[in-house]
PDB file of N, CA, C and O and ligand atoms in Angstrom:
ATOM      1  N   UNK A   1       0.843  -1.175   0.000  1.00  0.00           N
ATOM      2  CA  UNK A   1       0.000   0.000   0.000  1.00  0.00           C
ATOM      3  C   UNK A   1       0.893   1.244   0.000  1.00  0.00           C
ATOM      4  O   UNK A   1       1.774   1.375   0.850  1.00  0.00           O
ATOM      5  N   UNK A   2       0.709   2.166  -0.953  1.00  0.00           N
ATOM      6  CA  UNK A   2       1.545   3.374  -0.982  1.00  0.00           C
ATOM      7  C   UNK A   2       1.247   4.267   0.222  1.00  0.00           C
ATOM      8  O   UNK A   2       0.138   4.258   0.747  1.00  0.00           O
ATOM      9  N   UNK A   3       2.256   5.012   0.659  1.00  0.00           N
ATOM     10  CA  UNK A   3       2.079   5.992   1.735  1.00  0.00           C
ATOM     11  C   UNK A   3       2.253   7.379   1.141  1.00  0.00           C
ATOM     12  O   UNK A   3       3.219   7.639   0.436  1.00  0.00           O
ATOM     13  N   UNK A   4       1.299   8.250   1.370  1.00  0.00           N
ATOM     14  CA  UNK A   4       1.350   9.604   0.838  1.00  0.00           C
ATOM     15  C   UNK A   4       1.765  10.558   1.946  1.00  0.00           C
ATOM     16  O   UNK A   4       1.098  10.638   2.965  1.00  0.00           O
ATOM     17  N   UNK A   5       2.866  11.242   1.747  1.00  0.00           N
ATOM     18  CA  UNK A   5       3.349  12.202   2.744  1.00  0.00           C
ATOM     19  C   UNK A   5       2.658  13.542   2.497  1.00  0.00           C
ATOM     20  O   UNK A   5       2.904  14.198   1.492  1.00  0.00           O
ATOM     21  N   UNK A   6       1.791  13.935   3.412  1.00  0.00           N
ATOM     22  CA  UNK A   6       1.061  15.199   3.245  1.00  0.00           C
ATOM     23  C   UNK A   6       1.620  16.289   4.150  1.00  0.00           C
ATOM     24  O   UNK A   6       1.022  17.337   4.321  1.00  0.00           O
ATOM     25  N   UNK A   7       2.788  16.024   4.738  1.00  0.00           N
ATOM     26  CA  UNK A   7       3.356  17.009   5.663  1.00  0.00           C
ATOM     27  C   UNK A   7       3.986  18.181   4.912  1.00  0.00           C
ATOM     28  O   UNK A   7       4.408  18.043   3.769  1.00  0.00           O
ATOM     29  N   UNK A   8       4.025  19.321   5.578  1.00  0.00           N
ATOM     30  CA  UNK A   8       4.634  20.535   5.020  1.00  0.00           C
ATOM     31  C   UNK A   8       6.029  20.684   5.623  1.00  0.00           C
ATOM     32  O   UNK A   8       6.165  20.578   6.840  1.00  0.00           O
ATOM     33  N   UNK A   9       7.079  20.916   4.795  1.00  0.00           N
ATOM     34  CA  UNK A   9       8.417  21.095   5.365  1.00  0.00           C
ATOM     35  C   UNK A   9       8.445  22.268   6.339  1.00  0.00           C
ATOM     36  O   UNK A   9       7.801  23.280   6.114  1.00  0.00           O
ATOM     37  N   UNK A  10       9.185  22.078   7.405  1.00  0.00           N
ATOM     38  CA  UNK A  10       9.333  23.082   8.444  1.00  0.00           C
ATOM     39  C   UNK A  10      10.470  24.008   8.069  1.00  0.00           C
ATOM     40  O   UNK A  10      11.551  23.547   7.722  1.00  0.00           O
ATOM     41  N   UNK A  11      10.260  25.306   8.144  1.00  0.00           N
ATOM     42  CA  UNK A  11      11.369  26.228   7.892  1.00  0.00           C
ATOM     43  C   UNK A  11      11.116  27.542   8.608  1.00  0.00           C
ATOM     44  O   UNK A  11       9.965  27.912   8.863  1.00  0.00           O
ATOM     45  N   UNK A  12      12.201  28.222   8.946  1.00  0.00           N
ATOM     46  CA  UNK A  12      12.066  29.530   9.571  1.00  0.00           C
ATOM     47  C   UNK A  12      11.256  30.437   8.660  1.00  0.00           C
ATOM     48  O   UNK A  12      11.455  30.424   7.442  1.00  0.00           O
ATOM     49  N   UNK A  13      10.331  31.178   9.246  1.00  0.00           N
ATOM     50  CA  UNK A  13       9.573  32.150   8.469  1.00  0.00           C
ATOM     51  C   UNK A  13       8.397  31.584   7.700  1.00  0.00           C
ATOM     52  O   UNK A  13       7.702  32.317   7.009  1.00  0.00           O
ATOM     53  N   UNK A  14       8.132  30.275   7.811  1.00  0.00           N
ATOM     54  CA  UNK A  14       6.979  29.739   7.074  1.00  0.00           C
ATOM     55  C   UNK A  14       5.696  30.316   7.662  1.00  0.00           C
ATOM     56  O   UNK A  14       5.679  30.760   8.803  1.00  0.00           O
ATOM     57  N   UNK A  15       4.636  30.338   6.879  1.00  0.00           N
ATOM     58  CA  UNK A  15       3.388  30.928   7.376  1.00  0.00           C
ATOM     59  C   UNK A  15       2.859  30.174   8.594  1.00  0.00           C
ATOM     60  O   UNK A  15       2.968  28.963   8.660  1.00  0.00           O
ATOM     61  N   UNK A  16       2.322  30.927   9.560  1.00  0.00           N
ATOM     62  CA  UNK A  16       1.668  30.333  10.727  1.00  0.00           C
ATOM     63  C   UNK A  16       0.281  30.960  10.871  1.00  0.00           C
ATOM     64  O   UNK A  16      -0.011  31.975  10.246  1.00  0.00           O
ATOM     65  N   UNK A  17      -0.546  30.359  11.697  1.00  0.00           N
ATOM     66  CA  UNK A  17      -1.888  30.874  11.951  1.00  0.00           C
ATOM     67  C   UNK A  17      -1.755  32.251  12.599  1.00  0.00           C
ATOM     68  O   UNK A  17      -0.901  32.455  13.474  1.00  0.00           O
ATOM     69  N   UNK A  18      -2.582  33.197  12.135  1.00  0.00           N
ATOM     70  CA  UNK A  18      -2.514  34.573  12.635  1.00  0.00           C
ATOM     71  C   UNK A  18      -2.561  34.602  14.171  1.00  0.00           C
ATOM     72  O   UNK A  18      -3.426  33.993  14.787  1.00  0.00           O
ATOM     73  N   UNK A  19      -1.571  35.254  14.761  1.00  0.00           N
ATOM     74  CA  UNK A  19      -1.519  35.372  16.220  1.00  0.00           C
ATOM     75  C   UNK A  19      -0.675  34.298  16.884  1.00  0.00           C
ATOM     76  O   UNK A  19      -0.319  34.422  18.056  1.00  0.00           O
ATOM     77  N   UNK A  20      -0.348  33.225  16.146  1.00  0.00           N
ATOM     78  CA  UNK A  20       0.496  32.171  16.721  1.00  0.00           C
ATOM     79  C   UNK A  20       1.964  32.586  16.654  1.00  0.00           C
ATOM     80  O   UNK A  20       2.336  33.427  15.839  1.00  0.00           O
ATOM     81  N   UNK A  21       2.806  31.979  17.483  1.00  0.00           N
ATOM     82  CA  UNK A  21       4.225  32.308  17.426  1.00  0.00           C
ATOM     83  C   UNK A  21       4.837  31.881  16.092  1.00  0.00           C
ATOM     84  O   UNK A  21       4.448  30.859  15.540  1.00  0.00           O
ATOM     85  N   UNK A  22       5.783  32.695  15.587  1.00  0.00           N
ATOM     86  CA  UNK A  22       6.470  32.350  14.357  1.00  0.00           C
ATOM     87  C   UNK A  22       7.479  31.238  14.605  1.00  0.00           C
ATOM     88  O   UNK A  22       7.700  30.837  15.741  1.00  0.00           O
ATOM     89  N   UNK A  23       8.065  30.762  13.535  1.00  0.00           N
ATOM     90  CA  UNK A  23       9.041  29.683  13.639  1.00  0.00           C
ATOM     91  C   UNK A  23      10.444  30.257  13.562  1.00  0.00           C
ATOM     92  O   UNK A  23      10.741  31.064  12.690  1.00  0.00           O
ATOM     93  N   UNK A  24      11.273  29.820  14.471  1.00  0.00           N
ATOM     94  CA  UNK A  24      12.687  30.190  14.450  1.00  0.00           C
ATOM     95  C   UNK A  24      13.496  28.908  14.587  1.00  0.00           C
ATOM     96  O   UNK A  24      13.326  28.165  15.538  1.00  0.00           O
ATOM     97  N   UNK A  25      14.295  28.633  13.589  1.00  0.00           N
ATOM     98  CA  UNK A  25      15.183  27.473  13.623  1.00  0.00           C
ATOM     99  C   UNK A  25      16.594  28.012  13.386  1.00  0.00           C
ATOM    100  O   UNK A  25      16.837  28.668  12.381  1.00  0.00           O
ATOM    101  N   UNK A  26      17.488  27.783  14.335  1.00  0.00           N
ATOM    102  CA  UNK A  26      18.856  28.272  14.154  1.00  0.00           C
ATOM    103  C   UNK A  26      19.828  27.333  14.847  1.00  0.00           C
ATOM    104  O   UNK A  26      19.442  26.525  15.696  1.00  0.00           O
ATOM    105  N   UNK A  27      21.098  27.453  14.467  1.00  0.00           N
ATOM    106  CA  UNK A  27      22.133  26.631  15.097  1.00  0.00           C
ATOM    107  C   UNK A  27      22.423  27.195  16.477  1.00  0.00           C
ATOM    108  O   UNK A  27      22.737  28.372  16.615  1.00  0.00           O
ATOM    109  N   UNK A  28      22.317  26.362  17.504  1.00  0.00           N
ATOM    110  CA  UNK A  28      22.640  26.788  18.862  1.00  0.00           C
ATOM    111  C   UNK A  28      24.125  26.582  19.106  1.00  0.00           C
ATOM    112  O   UNK A  28      24.813  27.449  19.631  1.00  0.00           O
ATOM    113  N   UNK A  29      24.620  25.405  18.734  1.00  0.00           N
ATOM    114  CA  UNK A  29      26.053  25.138  18.695  1.00  0.00           C
ATOM    115  C   UNK A  29      26.356  24.490  17.350  1.00  0.00           C
ATOM    116  O   UNK A  29      25.481  23.906  16.717  1.00  0.00           O
ATOM    117  N   UNK A  30      27.598  24.622  16.905  1.00  0.00           N
ATOM    118  CA  UNK A  30      27.983  24.073  15.602  1.00  0.00           C
ATOM    119  C   UNK A  30      29.416  23.555  15.623  1.00  0.00           C
ATOM    120  O   UNK A  30      30.315  24.261  16.092  1.00  0.00           O
ATOM    121  N   UNK A  31      29.627  22.352  15.094  1.00  0.00           N
ATOM    122  CA  UNK A  31      30.979  21.801  14.986  1.00  0.00           C
ATOM    123  C   UNK A  31      31.850  22.735  14.164  1.00  0.00           C
ATOM    124  O   UNK A  31      33.017  22.954  14.472  1.00  0.00           O
ATOM    125  N   UNK A  32      31.238  23.318  13.120  1.00  0.00           N
ATOM    126  CA  UNK A  32      31.987  24.221  12.232  1.00  0.00           C
ATOM    127  C   UNK A  32      32.527  25.438  12.996  1.00  0.00           C
ATOM    128  O   UNK A  32      33.477  26.074  12.558  1.00  0.00           O
ATOM    129  N   UNK A  33      31.895  25.743  14.140  1.00  0.00           N
ATOM    130  CA  UNK A  33      32.369  26.865  14.970  1.00  0.00           C
ATOM    131  C   UNK A  33      33.255  26.383  16.116  1.00  0.00           C
ATOM    132  O   UNK A  33      33.556  27.138  17.035  1.00  0.00           O
ATOM    133  N   UNK A  34      33.605  25.099  16.076  1.00  0.00           N
ATOM    134  CA  UNK A  34      34.479  24.575  17.125  1.00  0.00           C
ATOM    135  C   UNK A  34      33.740  24.039  18.335  1.00  0.00           C
ATOM    136  O   UNK A  34      34.362  23.669  19.340  1.00  0.00           O
ATOM    137  N   UNK A  35      32.425  23.977  18.253  1.00  0.00           N
ATOM    138  CA  UNK A  35      31.666  23.412  19.369  1.00  0.00           C
ATOM    139  C   UNK A  35      31.787  21.888  19.341  1.00  0.00           C
ATOM    140  O   UNK A  35      32.176  21.303  18.336  1.00  0.00           O
ATOM    141  N   UNK A  36      31.408  21.270  20.424  1.00  0.00           N
ATOM    142  CA  UNK A  36      31.574  19.810  20.516  1.00  0.00           C
ATOM    143  C   UNK A  36      30.486  19.059  19.748  1.00  0.00           C
ATOM    144  O   UNK A  36      30.572  17.848  19.558  1.00  0.00           O
ATOM    145  N   UNK A  37      29.421  19.773  19.339  1.00  0.00           N
ATOM    146  CA  UNK A  37      28.335  19.101  18.614  1.00  0.00           C
ATOM    147  C   UNK A  37      27.493  20.123  17.855  1.00  0.00           C
ATOM    148  O   UNK A  37      27.623  21.330  18.090  1.00  0.00           O
ATOM    149  N   UNK A  38      26.675  19.620  16.955  1.00  0.00           N
ATOM    150  CA  UNK A  38      25.697  20.472  16.277  1.00  0.00           C
ATOM    151  C   UNK A  38      24.387  20.378  17.049  1.00  0.00           C
ATOM    152  O   UNK A  38      23.854  19.281  17.215  1.00  0.00           O
ATOM    153  N   UNK A  39      23.884  21.490  17.525  1.00  0.00           N
ATOM    154  CA  UNK A  39      22.611  21.521  18.242  1.00  0.00           C
ATOM    155  C   UNK A  39      21.756  22.629  17.623  1.00  0.00           C
ATOM    156  O   UNK A  39      22.230  23.748  17.437  1.00  0.00           O
ATOM    157  N   UNK A  40      20.524  22.283  17.272  1.00  0.00           N
ATOM    158  CA  UNK A  40      19.626  23.289  16.704  1.00  0.00           C
ATOM    159  C   UNK A  40      18.733  23.870  17.784  1.00  0.00           C
ATOM    160  O   UNK A  40      18.382  23.187  18.746  1.00  0.00           O
ATOM    161  N   UNK A  41      18.394  25.108  17.613  1.00  0.00           N
ATOM    162  CA  UNK A  41      17.431  25.779  18.491  1.00  0.00           C
ATOM    163  C   UNK A  41      16.133  25.882  17.697  1.00  0.00           C
ATOM    164  O   UNK A  41      16.122  26.396  16.583  1.00  0.00           O
ATOM    165  N   UNK A  42      15.033  25.352  18.253  1.00  0.00           N
ATOM    166  CA  UNK A  42      13.728  25.396  17.594  1.00  0.00           C
ATOM    167  C   UNK A  42      12.769  26.200  18.447  1.00  0.00           C
ATOM    168  O   UNK A  42      12.666  25.964  19.646  1.00  0.00           O
ATOM    169  N   UNK A  43      12.081  27.116  17.838  1.00  0.00           N
ATOM    170  CA  UNK A  43      11.080  27.901  18.556  1.00  0.00           C
ATOM    171  C   UNK A  43       9.848  28.002  17.664  1.00  0.00           C
ATOM    172  O   UNK A  43       9.917  28.571  16.574  1.00  0.00           O
ATOM    173  N   UNK A  44       8.749  27.396  18.101  1.00  0.00           N
ATOM    174  CA  UNK A  44       7.526  27.471  17.306  1.00  0.00           C
ATOM    175  C   UNK A  44       6.346  27.051  18.166  1.00  0.00           C
ATOM    176  O   UNK A  44       6.508  26.458  19.225  1.00  0.00           O
ATOM    177  N   UNK A  45       5.151  27.382  17.716  1.00  0.00           N
ATOM    178  CA  UNK A  45       3.928  27.015  18.419  1.00  0.00           C
ATOM    179  C   UNK A  45       3.535  25.586  18.108  1.00  0.00           C
ATOM    180  O   UNK A  45       3.930  25.015  17.088  1.00  0.00           O
ATOM    181  N   UNK A  46       2.718  24.997  18.981  1.00  0.00           N
ATOM    182  CA  UNK A  46       2.319  23.595  18.808  1.00  0.00           C
ATOM    183  C   UNK A  46       1.429  23.399  17.587  1.00  0.00           C
ATOM    184  O   UNK A  46       1.270  22.278  17.101  1.00  0.00           O
ATOM    185  N   UNK A  47       0.830  24.480  17.072  1.00  0.00           N
ATOM    186  CA  UNK A  47      -0.064  24.372  15.911  1.00  0.00           C
ATOM    187  C   UNK A  47       0.626  24.926  14.669  1.00  0.00           C
ATOM    188  O   UNK A  47       0.079  25.791  13.981  1.00  0.00           O
ATOM    189  N   UNK A  48       1.805  24.444  14.392  1.00  0.00           N
ATOM    190  CA  UNK A  48       2.623  24.896  13.270  1.00  0.00           C
ATOM    191  C   UNK A  48       2.747  23.783  12.242  1.00  0.00           C
ATOM    192  O   UNK A  48       2.951  22.629  12.600  1.00  0.00           O
ATOM    193  N   UNK A  49       2.623  24.131  10.955  1.00  0.00           N
ATOM    194  CA  UNK A  49       2.795  23.130   9.905  1.00  0.00           C
ATOM    195  C   UNK A  49       1.709  22.061   9.969  1.00  0.00           C
ATOM    196  O   UNK A  49       0.641  22.267  10.531  1.00  0.00           O
ATOM    197  N   UNK A  50       2.020  20.905   9.439  1.00  0.00           N
ATOM    198  CA  UNK A  50       1.068  19.792   9.419  1.00  0.00           C
ATOM    199  C   UNK A  50       0.924  19.240  10.834  1.00  0.00           C
ATOM    200  O   UNK A  50       1.916  18.882  11.454  1.00  0.00           O
ATOM    201  N   UNK A  51      -0.279  19.231  11.351  1.00  0.00           N
ATOM    202  CA  UNK A  51      -0.497  18.742  12.716  1.00  0.00           C
ATOM    203  C   UNK A  51      -1.958  18.346  12.876  1.00  0.00           C
ATOM    204  O   UNK A  51      -2.763  18.546  11.981  1.00  0.00           O
ATOM    205  N   UNK A  52      -2.263  17.805  14.029  1.00  0.00           N
ATOM    206  CA  UNK A  52      -3.632  17.390  14.350  1.00  0.00           C
ATOM    207  C   UNK A  52      -4.108  18.224  15.535  1.00  0.00           C
ATOM    208  O   UNK A  52      -3.378  18.387  16.509  1.00  0.00           O
ATOM    209  N   UNK A  53      -5.304  18.749  15.459  1.00  0.00           N
ATOM    210  CA  UNK A  53      -5.893  19.461  16.594  1.00  0.00           C
ATOM    211  C   UNK A  53      -6.640  18.462  17.462  1.00  0.00           C
ATOM    212  O   UNK A  53      -7.563  17.807  16.988  1.00  0.00           O
ATOM    213  N   UNK A  54      -6.249  18.375  18.712  1.00  0.00           N
ATOM    214  CA  UNK A  54      -6.967  17.515  19.644  1.00  0.00           C
ATOM    215  C   UNK A  54      -8.234  18.241  20.089  1.00  0.00           C
ATOM    216  O   UNK A  54      -8.297  19.475  20.029  1.00  0.00           O
ATOM    217  N   UNK A  55      -9.234  17.505  20.546  1.00  0.00           N
ATOM    218  CA  UNK A  55     -10.449  18.177  21.039  1.00  0.00           C
ATOM    219  C   UNK A  55     -10.136  19.247  22.094  1.00  0.00           C
ATOM    220  O   UNK A  55     -10.787  20.294  22.144  1.00  0.00           O
ATOM    221  N   UNK A  56      -9.089  19.004  22.910  1.00  0.00           N
ATOM    222  CA  UNK A  56      -8.749  19.950  23.987  1.00  0.00           C
ATOM    223  C   UNK A  56      -8.306  21.305  23.442  1.00  0.00           C
ATOM    224  O   UNK A  56      -8.267  22.280  24.190  1.00  0.00           O
ATOM    225  N   UNK A  57      -7.993  21.362  22.161  1.00  0.00           N
ATOM    226  CA  UNK A  57      -7.597  22.634  21.566  1.00  0.00           C
ATOM    227  C   UNK A  57      -8.746  23.629  21.598  1.00  0.00           C
ATOM    228  O   UNK A  57      -8.537  24.838  21.731  1.00  0.00           O
ATOM    229  N   UNK A  58      -9.959  23.129  21.504  1.00  0.00           N
ATOM    230  CA  UNK A  58     -11.130  24.019  21.471  1.00  0.00           C
ATOM    231  C   UNK A  58     -12.080  23.796  22.644  1.00  0.00           C
ATOM    232  O   UNK A  58     -12.922  24.646  22.915  1.00  0.00           O
ATOM    233  N   UNK A  59     -11.975  22.648  23.312  1.00  0.00           N
ATOM    234  CA  UNK A  59     -12.933  22.314  24.375  1.00  0.00           C
ATOM    235  C   UNK A  59     -12.175  22.092  25.682  1.00  0.00           C
ATOM    236  O   UNK A  59     -11.349  21.185  25.778  1.00  0.00           O
ATOM    237  N   UNK A  60     -12.449  22.949  26.655  1.00  0.00           N
ATOM    238  CA  UNK A  60     -11.779  22.829  27.943  1.00  0.00           C
ATOM    239  C   UNK A  60     -12.035  21.459  28.560  1.00  0.00           C
ATOM    240  O   UNK A  60     -13.189  21.003  28.606  1.00  0.00           O
ATOM    241  N   UNK A  61     -10.963  20.789  28.960  1.00  0.00           N
ATOM    242  CA  UNK A  61     -11.100  19.495  29.623  1.00  0.00           C
ATOM    243  C   UNK A  61     -11.292  18.314  28.680  1.00  0.00           C
ATOM    244  O   UNK A  61     -11.386  17.172  29.129  1.00  0.00           O
ATOM    245  N   UNK A  62     -11.369  18.566  27.384  1.00  0.00           N
ATOM    246  CA  UNK A  62     -11.559  17.470  26.434  1.00  0.00           C
ATOM    247  C   UNK A  62     -10.246  16.702  26.238  1.00  0.00           C
ATOM    248  O   UNK A  62      -9.207  17.079  26.773  1.00  0.00           O
ATOM    249  N   UNK A  63     -10.319  15.641  25.426  1.00  0.00           N
ATOM    250  CA  UNK A  63      -9.137  14.787  25.230  1.00  0.00           C
ATOM    251  C   UNK A  63      -7.998  15.558  24.588  1.00  0.00           C
ATOM    252  O   UNK A  63      -8.206  16.362  23.676  1.00  0.00           O
ATOM    253  N   UNK A  64      -6.774  15.251  25.058  1.00  0.00           N
ATOM    254  CA  UNK A  64      -5.568  15.881  24.501  1.00  0.00           C
ATOM    255  C   UNK A  64      -4.934  14.934  23.475  1.00  0.00           C
ATOM    256  O   UNK A  64      -5.316  13.762  23.388  1.00  0.00           O
ATOM    257  N   UNK A  65      -3.942  15.436  22.737  1.00  0.00           N
ATOM    258  CA  UNK A  65      -3.373  14.680  21.633  1.00  0.00           C
ATOM    259  C   UNK A  65      -2.748  13.366  22.101  1.00  0.00           C
ATOM    260  O   UNK A  65      -2.786  12.368  21.370  1.00  0.00           O
ATOM    261  N   UNK A  66      -2.195  13.362  23.304  1.00  0.00           N
ATOM    262  CA  UNK A  66      -1.528  12.136  23.780  1.00  0.00           C
ATOM    263  C   UNK A  66      -2.523  11.021  24.094  1.00  0.00           C
ATOM    264  O   UNK A  66      -2.119   9.869  24.272  1.00  0.00           O
ATOM    265  N   UNK A  67      -3.800  11.330  24.116  1.00  0.00           N
ATOM    266  CA  UNK A  67      -4.798  10.274  24.376  1.00  0.00           C
ATOM    267  C   UNK A  67      -5.430   9.782  23.071  1.00  0.00           C
ATOM    268  O   UNK A  67      -6.316   8.945  23.089  1.00  0.00           O
ATOM    269  N   UNK A  68      -4.946  10.299  21.950  1.00  0.00           N
ATOM    270  CA  UNK A  68      -5.501   9.909  20.653  1.00  0.00           C
ATOM    271  C   UNK A  68      -4.833   8.621  20.185  1.00  0.00           C
ATOM    272  O   UNK A  68      -3.610   8.527  20.166  1.00  0.00           O
ATOM    273  N   UNK A  69      -5.605   7.604  19.826  1.00  0.00           N
ATOM    274  CA  UNK A  69      -5.034   6.352  19.317  1.00  0.00           C
ATOM    275  C   UNK A  69      -4.420   6.616  17.939  1.00  0.00           C
ATOM    276  O   UNK A  69      -5.059   7.240  17.081  1.00  0.00           O
ATOM    277  N   UNK A  70      -3.184   6.150  17.731  1.00  0.00           N
ATOM    278  CA  UNK A  70      -2.494   6.427  16.465  1.00  0.00           C
ATOM    279  C   UNK A  70      -3.251   5.897  15.256  1.00  0.00           C
ATOM    280  O   UNK A  70      -3.268   6.517  14.202  1.00  0.00           O
ATOM    281  N   UNK A  71      -3.921   4.753  15.417  1.00  0.00           N
ATOM    282  CA  UNK A  71      -4.585   4.190  14.220  1.00  0.00           C
ATOM    283  C   UNK A  71      -5.748   5.067  13.746  1.00  0.00           C
ATOM    284  O   UNK A  71      -6.214   4.905  12.615  1.00  0.00           O
ATOM    285  N   UNK A  72      -6.169   6.030  14.550  1.00  0.00           N
ATOM    286  CA  UNK A  72      -7.199   6.953  14.053  1.00  0.00           C
ATOM    287  C   UNK A  72      -6.599   7.925  13.042  1.00  0.00           C
ATOM    288  O   UNK A  72      -7.343   8.579  12.311  1.00  0.00           O
ATOM    289  N   UNK A  73      -5.264   7.991  12.978  1.00  0.00           N
ATOM    290  CA  UNK A  73      -4.613   8.900  12.026  1.00  0.00           C
ATOM    291  C   UNK A  73      -4.220   8.181  10.751  1.00  0.00           C
ATOM    292  O   UNK A  73      -3.649   8.778   9.841  1.00  0.00           O
ATOM    293  N   UNK A  74      -4.489   6.871  10.687  1.00  0.00           N
ATOM    294  CA  UNK A  74      -4.177   6.105   9.479  1.00  0.00           C
ATOM    295  C   UNK A  74      -5.435   6.040   8.630  1.00  0.00           C
ATOM    296  O   UNK A  74      -6.472   5.570   9.089  1.00  0.00           O
ATOM    297  N   UNK A  75      -5.350   6.568   7.432  1.00  0.00           N
ATOM    298  CA  UNK A  75      -6.526   6.656   6.588  1.00  0.00           C
ATOM    299  C   UNK A  75      -6.219   5.961   5.274  1.00  0.00           C
ATOM    300  O   UNK A  75      -5.166   6.163   4.676  1.00  0.00           O
ATOM    301  N   UNK A  76      -7.098   5.096   4.889  1.00  0.00           N
ATOM    302  CA  UNK A  76      -6.917   4.381   3.630  1.00  0.00           C
ATOM    303  C   UNK A  76      -7.763   5.060   2.560  1.00  0.00           C
ATOM    304  O   UNK A  76      -8.970   5.184   2.716  1.00  0.00           O
ATOM    305  N   UNK A  77      -7.129   5.501   1.499  1.00  0.00           N
ATOM    306  CA  UNK A  77      -7.844   6.202   0.442  1.00  0.00           C
ATOM    307  C   UNK A  77      -8.775   5.242  -0.298  1.00  0.00           C
ATOM    308  O   UNK A  77      -8.352   4.162  -0.719  1.00  0.00           O
ATOM    309  N   UNK A  78     -10.041   5.593  -0.441  1.00  0.00           N
ATOM    310  CA  UNK A  78     -10.975   4.721  -1.184  1.00  0.00           C
ATOM    311  C   UNK A  78     -10.523   4.475  -2.616  1.00  0.00           C
ATOM    312  O   UNK A  78     -10.867   3.466  -3.217  1.00  0.00           O
ATOM    313  N   UNK A  79      -9.700   5.386  -3.143  1.00  0.00           N
ATOM    314  CA  UNK A  79      -9.262   5.209  -4.547  1.00  0.00           C
ATOM    315  C   UNK A  79      -8.043   4.287  -4.628  1.00  0.00           C
ATOM    316  O   UNK A  79      -7.589   3.953  -5.701  1.00  0.00           O
ATOM    317  N   UNK A  80      -7.518   3.891  -3.431  1.00  0.00           N
ATOM    318  CA  UNK A  80      -6.330   3.029  -3.435  1.00  0.00           C
ATOM    319  C   UNK A  80      -6.744   1.583  -3.769  1.00  0.00           C
ATOM    320  O   UNK A  80      -7.542   0.989  -3.041  1.00  0.00           O
ATOM    321  N   UNK A  81      -6.209   0.999  -4.824  1.00  0.00           N
ATOM    322  CA  UNK A  81      -6.604  -0.366  -5.217  1.00  0.00           C
ATOM    323  C   UNK A  81      -6.330  -1.387  -4.124  1.00  0.00           C
ATOM    324  O   UNK A  81      -7.025  -2.398  -4.030  1.00  0.00           O
ATOM    325  N   UNK A  82      -5.375  -1.082  -3.235  1.00  0.00           N
ATOM    326  CA  UNK A  82      -5.051  -2.048  -2.172  1.00  0.00           C
ATOM    327  C   UNK A  82      -5.929  -1.844  -0.964  1.00  0.00           C
ATOM    328  O   UNK A  82      -5.751  -2.505   0.047  1.00  0.00           O
ATOM    329  N   UNK A  83      -6.897  -0.861  -1.021  1.00  0.00           N
ATOM    330  CA  UNK A  83      -7.726  -0.539   0.147  1.00  0.00           C
ATOM    331  C   UNK A  83      -8.616  -1.702   0.504  1.00  0.00           C
ATOM    332  O   UNK A  83      -9.066  -2.458  -0.346  1.00  0.00           O
ATOM    333  N   UNK A  84      -8.826  -1.822   1.796  1.00  0.00           N
ATOM    334  CA  UNK A  84      -9.672  -2.920   2.314  1.00  0.00           C
ATOM    335  C   UNK A  84     -11.122  -2.734   1.889  1.00  0.00           C
ATOM    336  O   UNK A  84     -11.568  -1.634   1.717  1.00  0.00           O
TER     337      UNK A  84
HETATM  338 ZN1   ZN B   1      -3.959  23.425  15.161  1.00  0.00          ZN
END
């Protein structure tokens, strides 16, 4: 069964939902600068790029993303010949 990647690449300055924090991705440490390792600094909101909104995003006390069963995110396209 083919897998379709519908995710959006993450990059500094990519569009975000109005009012949400912007994305900042930068090198925190770098081997090229003589540091002992390459470490990236990531700063962004939880609702950035391709993601799933849990019920708790809009409903106080509702289920959060960590309580969502992963198989609910697996969708078989009806047009896929291998679909059940
Ligand atoms: Zn969201």
